[in-house]
Short mmCIF file of C-alpha atoms in Angstrom, two decimals:
data_model
loop_
_atom_site.label_atom_id
_atom_site.label_comp_id
_atom_site.label_asym_id
_atom_site.label_seq_id
_atom_site.Cartn_x
_atom_site.Cartn_y
_atom_site.Cartn_z
CA MET A 19 92.59 137.03 178.75
CA THR A 20 93.06 133.88 180.32
CA ASP A 21 90.65 130.99 179.56
CA SER A 22 89.46 127.89 181.33
CA THR A 23 86.78 125.18 180.82
CA PRO A 24 84.24 126.10 183.91
CA THR A 25 84.26 123.74 187.05
CA ASN A 26 82.30 121.72 188.93
CA THR A 27 79.18 122.24 186.11
CA THR A 28 76.57 120.11 185.75
CA SER A 29 77.86 119.31 181.81
CA MET A 30 80.52 120.19 179.61
CA ARG A 31 80.75 120.06 175.42
CA ILE A 32 83.82 118.69 174.41
CA GLY A 33 84.40 118.67 170.79
CA CYS A 34 87.64 117.03 168.83
CA GLY A 35 89.29 119.01 166.19
CA ALA A 36 91.79 116.71 164.31
CA GLY A 37 92.22 113.08 165.09
CA PHE A 38 96.11 112.86 163.25
CA ALA A 39 98.52 115.40 161.97
CA GLY A 40 97.31 115.58 158.49
CA ASP A 41 93.58 116.24 159.43
CA ARG A 42 91.60 119.07 157.98
CA VAL A 43 91.07 121.90 159.62
CA GLU A 44 87.62 123.41 158.67
CA PRO A 45 85.51 121.09 160.64
CA ALA A 46 87.22 122.12 164.10
CA ALA A 47 86.59 125.45 163.00
CA ASP A 48 83.08 124.54 162.08
CA LEU A 49 82.69 123.16 165.76
CA LEU A 50 84.25 126.17 167.16
CA ASP A 51 82.06 128.65 165.47
CA ARG A 52 78.46 126.62 165.75
CA GLY A 53 79.28 123.86 168.14
CA ASP A 54 78.82 125.80 171.28
CA LEU A 55 81.96 124.03 172.92
CA ASP A 56 83.32 124.03 176.30
CA VAL A 57 86.63 123.04 174.85
CA LEU A 58 88.01 121.93 171.71
CA VAL A 59 90.70 118.91 171.70
CA LEU A 60 93.02 118.09 168.27
CA GLU A 61 95.09 115.05 168.75
CA CYS A 62 97.65 114.98 166.28
CA LEU A 63 100.42 112.40 167.48
CA ALA A 64 100.76 109.38 166.78
CA GLU A 65 103.53 106.90 167.37
CA ARG A 66 105.76 107.29 164.25
CA THR A 67 105.15 110.71 164.18
CA ILE A 68 106.78 111.88 167.38
CA ALA A 69 109.58 109.78 166.70
CA LEU A 70 110.12 112.11 163.16
CA GLY A 71 109.75 114.71 165.12
CA HIS A 72 112.60 113.65 167.43
CA ARG A 73 114.68 113.11 164.15
CA ARG A 74 113.70 117.02 163.09
CA ARG A 75 114.74 118.36 166.12
CA LEU A 76 117.92 116.42 166.15
CA ARG A 77 118.80 118.74 162.94
CA ASP A 78 117.89 121.33 164.23
CA PRO A 79 116.83 122.15 168.35
CA ALA A 80 114.00 124.68 167.70
CA HIS A 81 111.83 122.21 165.63
CA GLY A 82 110.48 118.72 166.42
CA TYR A 83 106.77 119.99 166.81
CA GLU A 84 103.92 119.45 164.57
CA PRO A 85 104.95 121.41 161.25
CA ARG A 86 101.44 122.44 161.10
CA LEU A 87 100.90 123.70 164.52
CA ARG A 88 101.31 127.33 162.78
CA ALA A 89 98.92 126.69 160.21
CA ARG A 90 96.27 124.83 162.43
CA LEU A 91 96.29 127.25 165.10
CA ALA A 92 96.09 130.61 162.84
CA ALA A 93 92.86 129.40 161.66
CA LEU A 94 91.60 128.35 164.96
CA LEU A 95 93.66 130.62 167.80
CA PRO A 96 91.00 133.91 167.30
CA ARG A 97 87.37 131.71 167.30
CA ALA A 98 88.48 129.64 170.10
CA ALA A 99 89.41 133.25 172.23
CA ARG A 100 86.67 135.08 171.38
CA ARG A 101 84.18 132.27 172.89
CA ARG A 102 86.99 131.70 175.61
CA VAL A 103 87.25 127.66 174.16
CA PRO A 104 90.34 126.79 175.93
CA ILE A 105 92.83 124.20 173.04
CA VAL A 106 94.29 121.12 174.36
CA SER A 107 96.75 119.40 171.70
CA ASN A 108 99.85 117.21 171.43
CA MET A 109 100.65 119.15 168.23
CA GLY A 110 103.96 119.37 170.94
CA ALA A 111 105.22 115.97 169.53
CA ALA A 112 109.18 116.00 169.96
CA ASN A 113 109.34 119.71 171.25
CA PRO A 114 106.51 120.60 173.44
CA ARG A 115 108.56 124.32 174.84
CA ALA A 116 109.45 125.46 170.79
CA ALA A 117 106.13 124.53 170.04
CA GLY A 118 104.65 127.06 172.89
CA GLU A 119 107.06 129.46 171.76
CA ALA A 120 105.72 129.06 168.18
CA ALA A 121 102.38 129.44 169.79
CA ARG A 122 103.19 132.50 171.58
CA ASP A 123 104.60 134.47 168.80
CA LEU A 124 101.28 133.66 166.57
CA ALA A 125 98.76 134.64 169.27
CA ARG A 126 101.04 137.63 169.80
CA GLU A 127 100.96 138.31 165.73
CA LEU A 128 97.32 138.14 166.11
CA GLY A 129 96.56 140.48 168.81
CA LEU A 130 95.62 138.14 171.48
CA ASP A 131 97.23 139.81 174.56
CA GLY A 132 97.16 138.18 177.62
CA LEU A 133 96.42 134.70 176.50
CA ARG A 134 98.10 131.72 178.74
CA ILE A 135 99.95 128.68 176.89
CA ALA A 136 100.98 125.88 179.53
CA VAL A 137 103.28 123.69 178.18
CA VAL A 138 103.30 120.34 179.56
CA THR A 139 106.68 118.50 179.69
CA GLY A 140 108.33 115.20 181.22
CA ASP A 141 107.28 112.74 178.33
CA ASP A 142 110.62 112.52 177.26
CA VAL A 143 112.15 109.39 178.84
CA LEU A 144 115.02 108.75 176.30
CA ASP A 145 117.64 108.94 179.18
CA ARG A 146 116.01 106.28 181.78
CA ILE A 147 114.95 103.79 179.66
CA ASP A 148 116.75 100.58 180.12
CA LEU A 149 118.05 99.62 176.36
CA GLY A 150 118.34 95.82 177.85
CA ALA A 151 114.77 95.63 178.36
CA PRO A 152 112.40 93.86 176.06
CA ALA A 153 110.35 95.43 173.76
CA LEU A 154 106.24 94.39 174.70
CA GLU A 155 105.91 93.61 170.61
CA ASP A 156 108.46 90.59 170.42
CA GLY A 157 110.55 90.08 173.48
CA ARG A 158 113.89 91.11 172.38
CA PRO A 159 116.35 93.75 173.78
CA LEU A 160 115.55 97.44 172.94
CA ALA A 161 119.10 97.98 171.46
CA GLU A 162 118.99 94.60 169.34
CA HIS A 163 116.05 96.64 167.10
CA GLY A 164 118.60 99.70 166.00
CA PRO A 165 119.98 102.95 167.39
CA VAL A 166 117.18 104.12 169.40
CA ILE A 167 116.60 107.80 168.83
CA SER A 168 113.26 108.55 171.43
CA ALA A 169 111.74 107.15 174.19
CA ASN A 170 108.20 108.93 175.24
CA ALA A 171 106.33 107.95 178.01
CA TYR A 172 102.04 108.05 177.60
CA LEU A 173 101.48 110.68 180.12
CA GLY A 174 98.05 110.84 182.15
CA ALA A 175 94.91 113.09 182.86
CA ASP A 176 96.80 114.35 185.63
CA ALA A 177 99.93 115.73 183.64
CA LEU A 178 97.43 118.56 182.37
CA MET A 179 95.77 119.22 185.42
CA PRO A 180 98.13 121.69 186.79
CA ALA A 181 97.80 123.64 183.05
CA LEU A 182 94.31 123.70 182.91
CA ALA A 183 94.36 124.99 186.70
CA ALA A 184 96.45 128.29 185.61
CA GLY A 185 93.63 129.18 183.19
CA ALA A 186 95.70 128.52 179.85
CA GLY A 187 93.63 128.84 176.91
CA VAL A 188 96.22 126.48 175.31
CA VAL A 189 97.78 123.47 176.33
CA LEU A 190 100.07 121.85 174.06
CA THR A 191 102.18 118.33 174.79
CA GLY A 192 104.33 115.84 173.67
CA ARG A 193 103.07 112.21 174.49
CA VAL A 194 100.04 111.97 176.29
CA ALA A 195 98.06 108.72 176.06
CA ASP A 196 94.59 110.18 173.54
CA PRO A 197 91.95 109.29 175.96
CA SER A 198 93.79 111.56 178.47
CA LEU A 199 94.03 114.27 176.67
CA PHE A 200 90.19 114.55 176.48
CA LEU A 201 89.79 112.94 180.11
CA ALA A 202 91.63 115.99 181.84
CA PRO A 203 89.78 118.49 180.82
CA LEU A 204 86.43 116.45 181.40
CA ALA A 205 87.69 116.29 185.19
CA HIS A 206 88.85 119.54 185.44
CA GLY A 207 85.51 120.87 184.13
CA LEU A 208 83.30 118.69 185.92
CA GLY A 209 85.37 118.49 189.73
CA TRP A 210 86.16 114.62 189.18
CA ASP A 211 88.18 113.15 191.69
CA PRO A 212 91.42 111.16 190.10
CA ASP A 213 90.14 108.22 192.53
CA ASP A 214 86.34 108.32 191.23
CA LEU A 215 86.94 105.11 189.14
CA PRO A 216 83.67 104.84 187.46
CA ARG A 217 83.67 108.71 186.23
CA VAL A 218 87.13 108.43 185.13
CA ALA A 219 86.46 105.45 183.36
CA ALA A 220 83.32 107.22 181.80
CA GLY A 221 85.74 110.04 180.84
CA THR A 222 88.44 107.56 179.15
CA MET A 223 85.79 106.16 177.24
CA THR A 224 84.39 109.43 175.90
CA GLY A 225 88.37 110.53 174.93
CA HIS A 226 88.67 106.90 173.23
CA LEU A 227 85.62 107.10 171.45
CA LEU A 228 86.40 111.26 170.19
CA GLU A 229 90.15 110.99 169.30
CA CYS A 230 89.77 109.44 166.12
CA ALA A 231 87.64 112.63 164.92
CA GLY A 232 86.29 111.60 161.56
CA HIS A 233 86.55 107.67 162.74
CA LEU A 234 83.59 108.36 165.08
CA THR A 235 81.33 109.86 162.15
CA GLY A 236 81.66 107.82 159.45
CA GLY A 237 84.78 108.56 157.78
CA TYR A 238 86.97 105.33 158.17
CA PHE A 239 83.55 103.67 158.96
CA ALA A 240 82.81 104.15 155.49
CA ASP A 241 82.49 101.43 152.73
CA PRO A 242 80.09 101.73 149.42
CA GLY A 243 76.98 99.57 148.97
CA ARG A 244 77.76 98.10 152.65
CA LYS A 245 78.33 101.04 155.15
CA ASP A 246 77.02 103.67 153.04
CA VAL A 247 77.83 107.63 154.78
CA PRO A 248 76.35 110.60 153.13
CA GLY A 249 78.20 113.90 152.93
CA LEU A 250 81.73 112.75 153.04
CA ALA A 251 83.22 115.92 151.19
CA ASP A 252 81.90 118.03 153.94
CA LEU A 253 82.48 115.24 156.89
CA GLY A 254 81.59 116.76 160.48
CA PHE A 255 84.22 116.48 163.68
CA PRO A 256 81.97 114.97 167.08
CA PHE A 257 81.84 116.03 170.07
CA ALA A 258 79.97 114.84 173.27
CA ASP A 259 77.75 116.51 176.14
CA VAL A 260 78.73 115.00 179.02
CA ASP A 261 77.16 114.96 182.46
CA ALA A 262 78.27 115.06 185.50
CA ALA A 263 78.19 111.26 186.06
CA GLY A 264 80.01 110.41 182.95
CA THR A 265 77.37 109.82 180.22
CA ALA A 266 78.08 110.93 177.14
CA GLU A 267 76.03 112.04 174.33
CA ILE A 268 77.63 111.42 170.76
CA GLY A 269 76.85 114.02 167.98
CA LYS A 270 77.82 116.37 165.36
CA LEU A 271 76.92 119.81 163.99
CA PRO A 272 73.64 120.00 161.85
CA GLY A 273 74.71 120.49 158.11
CA THR A 274 77.92 118.67 158.34
CA GLY A 275 78.20 115.25 156.34
CA GLY A 276 78.98 112.16 157.91
CA LEU A 277 76.97 110.07 160.23
CA VAL A 278 76.99 109.35 163.98
CA SER A 279 75.04 106.10 164.60
CA ARG A 280 75.47 102.75 167.17
CA ALA A 281 77.07 101.00 164.34
CA THR A 282 80.13 104.29 164.13
CA VAL A 283 80.25 104.52 167.32
CA ARG A 284 80.30 100.42 168.28
CA GLU A 285 83.03 100.04 165.52
CA GLN A 286 85.01 102.94 167.29
CA LEU A 287 84.93 101.67 170.41
CA LEU A 288 86.57 98.42 169.73
CA TYR A 289 89.37 100.44 168.09
CA GLU A 290 92.50 99.53 169.16
CA ILE A 291 91.38 98.17 172.51
CA THR A 292 92.94 94.48 172.52
CA ASP A 293 90.90 93.30 175.52
CA PRO A 294 87.66 95.19 176.29
CA ALA A 295 87.84 94.05 179.22
CA ALA A 296 91.29 95.35 180.57
CA TYR A 297 92.16 98.82 178.30
CA LEU A 298 95.16 99.81 180.35
CA THR A 299 95.81 103.48 179.82
CA PRO A 300 97.75 105.96 182.43
CA ASP A 301 94.81 106.96 184.36
CA VAL A 302 92.42 103.46 184.46
CA VAL A 303 92.52 100.07 183.88
CA LEU A 304 88.97 100.73 181.30
CA ASP A 305 86.12 97.90 181.03
CA LEU A 306 83.95 97.89 178.55
CA ARG A 307 82.20 94.91 178.66
CA GLY A 308 78.95 96.96 180.32
CA VAL A 309 79.15 99.50 178.20
CA THR A 310 75.44 100.39 176.26
CA VAL A 311 75.20 102.13 172.98
CA GLU A 312 71.64 103.81 172.28
CA ASP A 313 70.24 105.43 169.26
CA VAL A 314 68.45 108.63 170.90
CA ARG A 315 67.83 110.35 167.68
CA PRO A 316 69.41 111.04 164.04
CA ASP A 317 72.94 111.89 164.43
CA VAL A 318 72.63 111.79 168.45
CA VAL A 319 73.95 108.13 170.55
CA ARG A 320 74.47 108.02 173.66
CA VAL A 321 76.95 105.70 175.33
CA ARG A 322 77.41 104.88 179.67
CA GLY A 323 78.37 102.15 181.46
CA ALA A 324 82.01 101.93 181.45
CA ALA A 325 83.59 100.28 184.52
CA GLY A 326 87.70 100.23 185.97
CA ARG A 327 89.99 99.53 187.92
CA PRO A 328 92.78 101.30 189.65
CA ARG A 329 95.26 102.51 186.98
CA PRO A 330 98.94 100.69 186.30
CA ASP A 331 101.87 101.27 188.36
CA THR A 332 103.67 101.60 184.83
CA LEU A 333 103.50 103.35 181.87
CA LYS A 334 103.96 102.97 178.38
CA VAL A 335 106.57 103.71 176.44
CA SER A 336 106.85 104.11 173.03
CA VAL A 337 110.45 103.79 171.57
CA GLY A 338 112.15 104.86 168.14
CA TYR A 339 114.80 103.42 166.53
CA HIS A 340 116.32 103.70 162.83
CA ALA A 341 115.47 100.86 160.80
CA GLY A 342 117.71 101.31 157.86
CA HIS A 343 116.02 103.18 154.33
CA ARG A 344 113.29 102.69 152.56
CA ALA A 345 113.96 102.74 148.64
CA GLU A 346 110.19 102.93 146.39
CA ALA A 347 110.40 103.20 142.80
CA GLU A 348 107.94 102.77 140.19
CA ILE A 349 107.23 102.60 136.01
CA SER A 350 104.37 101.50 133.81
CA TYR A 351 103.51 99.56 131.02
CA ALA A 352 100.80 100.28 128.47
CA GLY A 353 99.00 98.33 125.62
CA PRO A 354 99.09 94.65 124.28
CA ASN A 355 100.88 92.33 126.63
CA ALA A 356 101.45 95.10 129.12
CA ARG A 357 101.09 92.69 132.43
CA ARG A 358 103.49 90.23 131.05
CA ARG A 359 105.91 92.98 130.09
CA ALA A 360 105.87 94.64 133.90
CA GLU A 361 106.00 91.59 135.43
CA LEU A 362 109.28 90.18 133.02
CA ALA A 363 110.78 94.02 134.83
CA GLY A 364 110.08 92.89 138.00
CA GLU A 365 111.94 89.56 137.71
CA ILE A 366 114.90 91.45 135.79
CA VAL A 367 115.15 94.06 138.90
CA ALA A 368 114.81 91.22 141.52
CA GLU A 369 117.46 89.22 139.73
CA ARG A 370 119.96 91.83 139.81
CA LEU A 371 119.37 93.56 142.80
CA GLY A 372 119.60 89.87 144.65
CA ARG A 373 123.20 89.79 143.19
CA ALA A 374 123.87 92.42 146.05
CA GLY A 375 121.95 90.66 148.78
CA VAL A 376 118.74 93.14 148.51
CA ARG A 377 115.56 91.13 148.20
CA PRO A 378 113.25 93.60 146.69
CA ARG A 379 109.28 93.40 146.85
CA THR A 380 107.64 93.57 143.80
CA GLY A 381 104.03 93.90 142.79
CA VAL A 382 101.85 94.87 139.45
CA ILE A 383 98.74 96.66 139.19
CA GLY A 384 96.62 96.94 135.84
CA THR A 385 94.76 95.22 133.59
CA PRO A 386 96.61 92.64 130.99
CA ASP A 387 96.18 94.94 128.07
CA GLY A 388 95.59 97.99 129.48
CA GLU A 389 98.22 99.91 131.60
CA CYS A 390 99.89 98.39 134.44
CA ARG A 391 102.98 99.69 136.66
CA LEU A 392 105.07 97.78 138.73
CA ARG A 393 106.01 98.91 142.04
CA VAL A 394 109.48 98.02 143.48
CA ALA A 395 109.94 98.14 147.24
CA ALA A 396 113.12 97.57 149.39
CA ILE A 397 114.50 97.90 152.83
CA THR A 398 118.13 98.57 152.53
CA PRO A 399 120.94 99.02 155.75
CA THR A 400 122.47 102.31 154.36
CA PRO A 401 120.92 104.90 151.54
CA GLY A 402 123.60 103.96 149.21
CA ARG A 403 122.07 100.70 148.80
CA ALA A 404 118.54 102.18 148.75
CA ASP A 405 119.50 104.34 145.91
CA ASP A 406 120.58 101.41 143.82
CA VAL A 407 116.99 100.01 143.78
CA CYS A 408 116.06 103.05 142.11
CA HIS A 409 118.58 103.02 139.63
CA GLU A 410 118.21 99.49 138.60
CA VAL A 411 114.28 100.94 137.81
CA GLU A 412 115.42 103.89 136.36
CA ALA A 413 117.88 101.21 133.71
CA LEU A 414 114.71 100.04 132.72
CA TYR A 415 113.94 102.50 130.28
CA THR A 416 116.89 101.07 127.51
CA ASN A 417 117.61 97.96 129.20
CA GLY A 418 113.62 96.25 128.53
CA PRO A 419 111.54 95.35 128.18
CA ALA A 420 109.84 97.49 125.97
CA GLY A 421 107.87 100.32 126.49
CA GLY A 422 108.41 101.39 130.23
CA GLY A 423 107.66 104.94 131.23
CA GLY A 424 106.89 107.11 133.73
CA VAL A 425 109.59 106.44 136.40
CA ARG A 426 109.02 107.47 139.80
CA THR A 427 111.57 107.32 142.59
CA ARG A 428 111.50 107.55 146.59
CA THR A 429 114.23 106.96 149.01
CA ASP A 430 113.80 107.79 153.07
CA GLU A 431 115.01 106.96 156.30
CA VAL A 432 112.95 104.32 158.47
CA ILE A 433 111.97 105.04 162.01
CA GLY A 434 110.55 101.50 163.40
CA ILE A 435 108.31 101.97 166.64
CA VAL A 436 108.31 99.24 169.47
CA SER A 437 107.20 99.56 173.17
CA THR A 438 108.37 99.30 176.48
CA LEU A 439 106.83 99.90 180.15
CA LEU A 440 108.86 102.33 182.67
CA PRO A 441 108.15 102.65 186.23
CA ARG A 442 105.52 105.59 186.92
CA GLU A 443 107.96 107.15 189.76
CA ALA A 444 110.46 107.71 187.37
CA VAL A 445 108.60 109.91 185.11
CA THR A 446 108.34 113.58 186.08
CA PRO A 447 105.26 115.76 184.39
CA ALA A 448 105.79 119.63 184.29
CA THR A 449 104.11 122.59 183.45
CA HIS A 450 105.31 125.82 181.87
CA VAL A 451 102.75 128.64 181.50
CA LEU A 452 103.42 131.29 178.99
CA GLU A 453 101.76 134.60 179.03
CA VAL A 454 101.19 136.48 175.54
CA SER A 455 101.81 140.43 176.06
CA GLY A 456 102.61 143.16 173.66
CA ALA A 457 100.29 141.95 171.23
CA HIS A 458 99.55 143.41 168.32
CA GLU A 459 97.26 142.97 165.05
CA THR A 460 98.58 142.17 161.83
CA ALA A 461 97.99 144.10 159.04
#
């Protein structure tokens, strides 16, 4: 069995089944069951997520892809295969090849013989960045931030086109710009030319609107009493009906919670844009100043009017580096004068850690005579110093003040993220196609 988005059709319905790595699976399954989709996109990769993936891969070369990949695909692949709906996702994270192999193994177990799984690589550019180059965030050389562990270029839609042309039922990538995950299947299915800037801009805008899933249907938008959204316990995820000219109608499935309105769409439209006149992506410089957002009917909004200029000559690169070790520790105090006792506990910990050169952040939440919780947090250069922070909070049990309890501590390594630019010609995407054979149904 092979799957592919339709080509040169008059319209497409594209759905978003995840907006981050920890997103719910049920709304994506619902979109496949009832949404009459042409393609489903799962956007699961944040800047820090891929750096953490590289850390896992360093520990075990077979890992580094999204840990929930198997569970997510187990729920979605059978549905997608029955309806011949391709799935496009960046769950490959720091190890797209291993992700493809894991997906192939799962598909074989599910009996999906003939399914093609395309893996897109080329975003890993750790061996090509200049550590003396300035970080976009602060102008300091990359090497000054700390030991660099990862560098991933934001690929564009062109990197995904060979995978879609190969008829892949699943496309797994590493770092791809979020809107590009949506633009690629739209351009492939609707037959858009990559030099057709109005359509590329329209597809990029649609991808930007869809990329955060529940953001668009009222999840992150909700603020009770100010921006009320119904049915958040059953929030539906969005889809877009996109015509050949690029006009999109955003909606969600009937019977799902949430809200699609001019307000939810406009809020997402401006999310992470920086400059509405020049949003830089690998595919186009997007200009949103002429965009119109129109309510068509309940939970359906029409969006059009994006403009574009030629794509940049450089690609943004997300660089991960070791930024020390974080310690977090908490302890509770209850009863009369609880807040003052918690504050005194914070003062004690800060004084003792200060002698060792650690400057923790302390804070107290709670009511003066009810229950209060002290939180102590610090970034330290070594794991041992992080352990010291936690130990000082634990020592409050008997060293005062009175009535402390419920200590919880945690330490972990901190991965910092900065960005830089790399000439486009220094990045070489590649596509690897795996085909499921010898599939068998599991009992």
